[in-house]
Amino acid sequence: MRHVAIVGSGPAGYYTAETLQKDEDIAVDVIDRLPVPYGLIRTGVAPDHQSIKAVSRRYEGVALTDNVRFVGHVSVGTDVGIDELVELYDAVVLATGAPNDRPLDIPGAGLPGVIGSAAFVGWYNGHPDFAALDPQLGAAGVAVIGNGNVALDVARILAKTPAEFAGSDIVAHAREALAASAVRHIHILGRRGPHQIAMTPKELGELGHLERASPRVDPADLPPEGDDALLEPGMRKSVTHLRSFAANPVAKPVTIDFDFFAMPVAIEGDGKVQRVIVERTTLDGELRSRGTGETYAIEAGLVVSCIGYQTPPIPGVPYEHGRGRFASDEGRILPGLYAVGWARRGPSGTIGTNKPDGARIADMLLEDIGRGAGKAGRAGLDALLASRNIVPVTFRDWRRIEAAEVAAAIDGNPREKFTSVEAMLAAIGR
Ligand code: NAP
């Protein structure tokens, strides 16, 4: 029997396990620092996108197979070292995602009221690290920086009415804070133009169907319509939505303005954020943004920076600082150590992109480690954790936590999540 440890129980981790578990000679331990599995599916995917979250049922199927085990509430780096895992397992796969925000490197970015999307998304999704965030929703203006799908998620969540969260699993503290929110003007800032957005059509189209909020695009920002023919089909659909927002402005109490060619250059305020200074840009020949020197101000009591994510480095593991991911040769980091998903390729693609990625890394490591008797694996980890008085949360435990969350759901919502590790553990009597 060969033993594989996967660090991280999100999509990349479980898709890797899915391929590995087909080999009966492989035992897989999926280790997570939280007592609950599924990573970004639970704490990243928007709570009003339940159809995307439903993929967790597929991961559950993998987790329930005989040769896959969930080892929850075990923190790699604190409870057990990477070097110890490499010693114990025939292969260790880092599927740790990219949970840290890329820093917004402009003056004033440290003011209270400026937050990164990892924190804001974690807050409304009940990630224990961000449950106490308490974002400033008391001013009318919000600036959302970035032109990707995360910026769309953030703007949509800020714009929705309480009724529009029906059927979602947005957590109680966010539901209540958003219901009392004074936010009326949301600006989505893109440093480039409509043809350079990283927003997918379905997600963009949703902004056109909100109860009390309407998207606004300045027709002057749109390139000539004929140029859309040069775009790939998905992008063309996204730009068609922008054209429709520009052509059919609808008056609603909450506005979502697309500020294109708008580069935030400073954040100002007296002890907290009050405005964002934005420089107008143009595109150079290589479609990079160039400042024009002309600036304007956007009044905002909250700034959410949605400019991408980074994988936190682990001491001793080669890392590409510029790209914010582990340094690997197609996934091979060091002998016995691999990376998969965002930890390997950076924060790009959809949940489904991790499926072929996971399968490829699984096939690669299976070929590398060969067959036959392997290292101590599971038994070795159990002995090490026991010697440190660490009791992991099992998948069976998780299902009890899940049952308690489902039982606590209100108004037909799928679940009411626990938002602290203590509450999760209390649900299993610890
Ligand atoms: P993203 O798609 O990489 O978008 C990041 C945005 O930030 C880009 O518009 C980028 O502009 C901008 N940006 C970067 N640095 C900036 C700076 N210093 N100042 C101003 N703007 C800056 O990242 P994301 O939105 O975080 O999404 C991550 C991944 O998750 C993506 O693959 C996304 O599609 C996926 N996702 C999918 C869904 C969904 O399918 N429903 C939901 C959420 C996330 P430039 O292009 O000019 O660099």
PDB file of C-alpha atoms and ligand atoms in Angstrom, residues 49 52 102 104 117 145-151 153 189 191-192 196 198 200 203 263-264 306-309 342 347-350, ligand 1:
ATOM      1  CA  HIS A  49     -24.551  30.399  -6.154  1.00  0.00           C
ATOM      2  CA  ILE A  52     -21.908  25.732  -8.034  1.00  0.00           C
ATOM      3  CA  ARG A 102      -2.612  40.279  -3.482  1.00  0.00           C
ATOM      4  CA  LEU A 104      -3.105  46.768  -2.989  1.00  0.00           C
ATOM      5  CA  SER A 117     -11.783  40.249  -1.121  1.00  0.00           C
ATOM      6  CA  ILE A 145     -11.364  47.357  -7.223  1.00  0.00           C
ATOM      7  CA  GLY A 146     -10.814  44.829 -10.014  1.00  0.00           C
ATOM      8  CA  ASN A 147     -12.637  43.575 -13.090  1.00  0.00           C
ATOM      9  CA  GLY A 148     -12.809  39.854 -12.361  1.00  0.00           C
ATOM     10  CA  ASN A 149     -15.581  37.530 -11.171  1.00  0.00           C
ATOM     11  CA  VAL A 150     -14.730  38.167  -7.526  1.00  0.00           C
ATOM     12  CA  ALA A 151     -15.456  41.890  -8.011  1.00  0.00           C
ATOM     13  CA  ASP A 153     -19.582  38.588  -6.502  1.00  0.00           C
ATOM     14  CA  LEU A 189     -13.076  50.002 -10.898  1.00  0.00           C
ATOM     15  CA  ARG A 191      -7.856  49.854 -14.751  1.00  0.00           C
ATOM     16  CA  ARG A 192      -8.428  48.765 -18.372  1.00  0.00           C
ATOM     17  CA  GLN A 196     -10.095  43.523 -21.035  1.00  0.00           C
ATOM     18  CA  ALA A 198     -12.064  38.978 -16.645  1.00  0.00           C
ATOM     19  CA  THR A 200     -17.793  35.612 -17.340  1.00  0.00           C
ATOM     20  CA  GLU A 203     -22.037  36.246 -13.642  1.00  0.00           C
ATOM     21  CA  MET A 263      -6.854  53.183 -11.849  1.00  0.00           C
ATOM     22  CA  PRO A 264      -7.013  53.757  -8.076  1.00  0.00           C
ATOM     23  CA  CYS A 306     -10.538  42.199  -5.665  1.00  0.00           C
ATOM     24  CA  ILE A 307      -7.242  42.074  -7.525  1.00  0.00           C
ATOM     25  CA  GLY A 308      -6.355  38.417  -7.183  1.00  0.00           C
ATOM     26  CA  TYR A 309      -4.927  36.045  -4.608  1.00  0.00           C
ATOM     27  CA  TRP A 342      -4.238  27.403  -7.438  1.00  0.00           C
ATOM     28  CA  PRO A 347      -5.589  31.853  -8.946  1.00  0.00           C
ATOM     29  CA  SER A 348      -7.145  31.328 -12.364  1.00  0.00           C
ATOM     30  CA  GLY A 349      -9.950  29.334 -13.916  1.00  0.00           C
ATOM     31  CA  THR A 350     -13.184  27.949 -12.533  1.00  0.00           C
TER      32      THR A 350
HETATM   33  P1  NAP B   1      -8.993  37.826 -11.762  1.00  0.00           P
HETATM   34  O1  NAP B   1      -9.973  37.161 -12.640  1.00  0.00           O
HETATM   35  O2  NAP B   1      -7.547  37.554 -12.009  1.00  0.00           O
HETATM   36  O3  NAP B   1      -9.248  39.409 -11.826  1.00  0.00           O
HETATM   37  C1  NAP B   1      -8.424  40.293 -11.139  1.00  0.00           C
HETATM   38  C2  NAP B   1      -8.738  41.708 -11.597  1.00  0.00           C
HETATM   39  O4  NAP B   1      -7.964  42.602 -10.794  1.00  0.00           O
HETATM   40  C3  NAP B   1      -8.367  42.005 -13.047  1.00  0.00           C
HETATM   41  O5  NAP B   1      -9.409  42.768 -13.621  1.00  0.00           O
HETATM   42  C4  NAP B   1      -7.089  42.833 -12.929  1.00  0.00           C
HETATM   43  O6  NAP B   1      -6.926  43.772 -13.952  1.00  0.00           O
HETATM   44  C5  NAP B   1      -7.356  43.566 -11.637  1.00  0.00           C
HETATM   45  N1  NAP B   1      -6.147  44.056 -11.000  1.00  0.00           N
HETATM   46  C6  NAP B   1      -5.029  43.350 -10.671  1.00  0.00           C
HETATM   47  N2  NAP B   1      -4.142  44.154 -10.061  1.00  0.00           N
HETATM   48  C7  NAP B   1      -4.702  45.381 -10.003  1.00  0.00           C
HETATM   49  C8  NAP B   1      -4.282  46.621  -9.483  1.00  0.00           C
HETATM   50  N3  NAP B   1      -3.081  46.759  -8.892  1.00  0.00           N
HETATM   51  N4  NAP B   1      -5.111  47.701  -9.600  1.00  0.00           N
HETATM   52  C9  NAP B   1      -6.322  47.571 -10.188  1.00  0.00           C
HETATM   53  N5  NAP B   1      -6.775  46.418 -10.712  1.00  0.00           N
HETATM   54  C10 NAP B   1      -5.979  45.319 -10.602  1.00  0.00           C
HETATM   55  O7  NAP B   1      -9.208  37.445 -10.230  1.00  0.00           O
HETATM   56  P2  NAP B   1     -10.500  37.204  -9.332  1.00  0.00           P
HETATM   57  O8  NAP B   1     -11.628  38.043  -9.710  1.00  0.00           O
HETATM   58  O9  NAP B   1      -9.948  37.250  -7.951  1.00  0.00           O
HETATM   59  O10 NAP B   1     -10.898  35.699  -9.644  1.00  0.00           O
HETATM   60  C11 NAP B   1     -10.002  34.611  -9.389  1.00  0.00           C
HETATM   61  C12 NAP B   1     -10.453  33.398 -10.179  1.00  0.00           C
HETATM   62  O11 NAP B   1     -11.655  32.866  -9.589  1.00  0.00           O
HETATM   63  C13 NAP B   1     -10.779  33.711 -11.621  1.00  0.00           C
HETATM   64  O12 NAP B   1     -10.367  32.656 -12.437  1.00  0.00           O
HETATM   65  C14 NAP B   1     -12.289  33.819 -11.589  1.00  0.00           C
HETATM   66  O13 NAP B   1     -12.909  33.595 -12.841  1.00  0.00           O
HETATM   67  C15 NAP B   1     -12.640  32.754 -10.585  1.00  0.00           C
HETATM   68  N6  NAP B   1     -13.979  33.007 -10.027  1.00  0.00           N
HETATM   69  C16 NAP B   1     -15.042  32.464 -10.671  1.00  0.00           C
HETATM   70  C17 NAP B   1     -16.323  32.712 -10.209  1.00  0.00           C
HETATM   71  C18 NAP B   1     -17.487  32.123 -10.958  1.00  0.00           C
HETATM   72  O14 NAP B   1     -17.289  31.415 -11.910  1.00  0.00           O
HETATM   73  N7  NAP B   1     -18.716  32.390 -10.564  1.00  0.00           N
HETATM   74  C19 NAP B   1     -16.532  33.518  -9.094  1.00  0.00           C
HETATM   75  C20 NAP B   1     -15.427  34.069  -8.457  1.00  0.00           C
HETATM   76  C21 NAP B   1     -14.144  33.802  -8.929  1.00  0.00           C
HETATM   77  P3  NAP B   1      -5.903  43.528 -15.188  1.00  0.00           P
HETATM   78  O15 NAP B   1      -6.605  42.588 -16.104  1.00  0.00           O
HETATM   79  O16 NAP B   1      -5.711  44.885 -15.743  1.00  0.00           O
HETATM   80  O17 NAP B   1      -4.656  42.928 -14.580  1.00  0.00           O
END
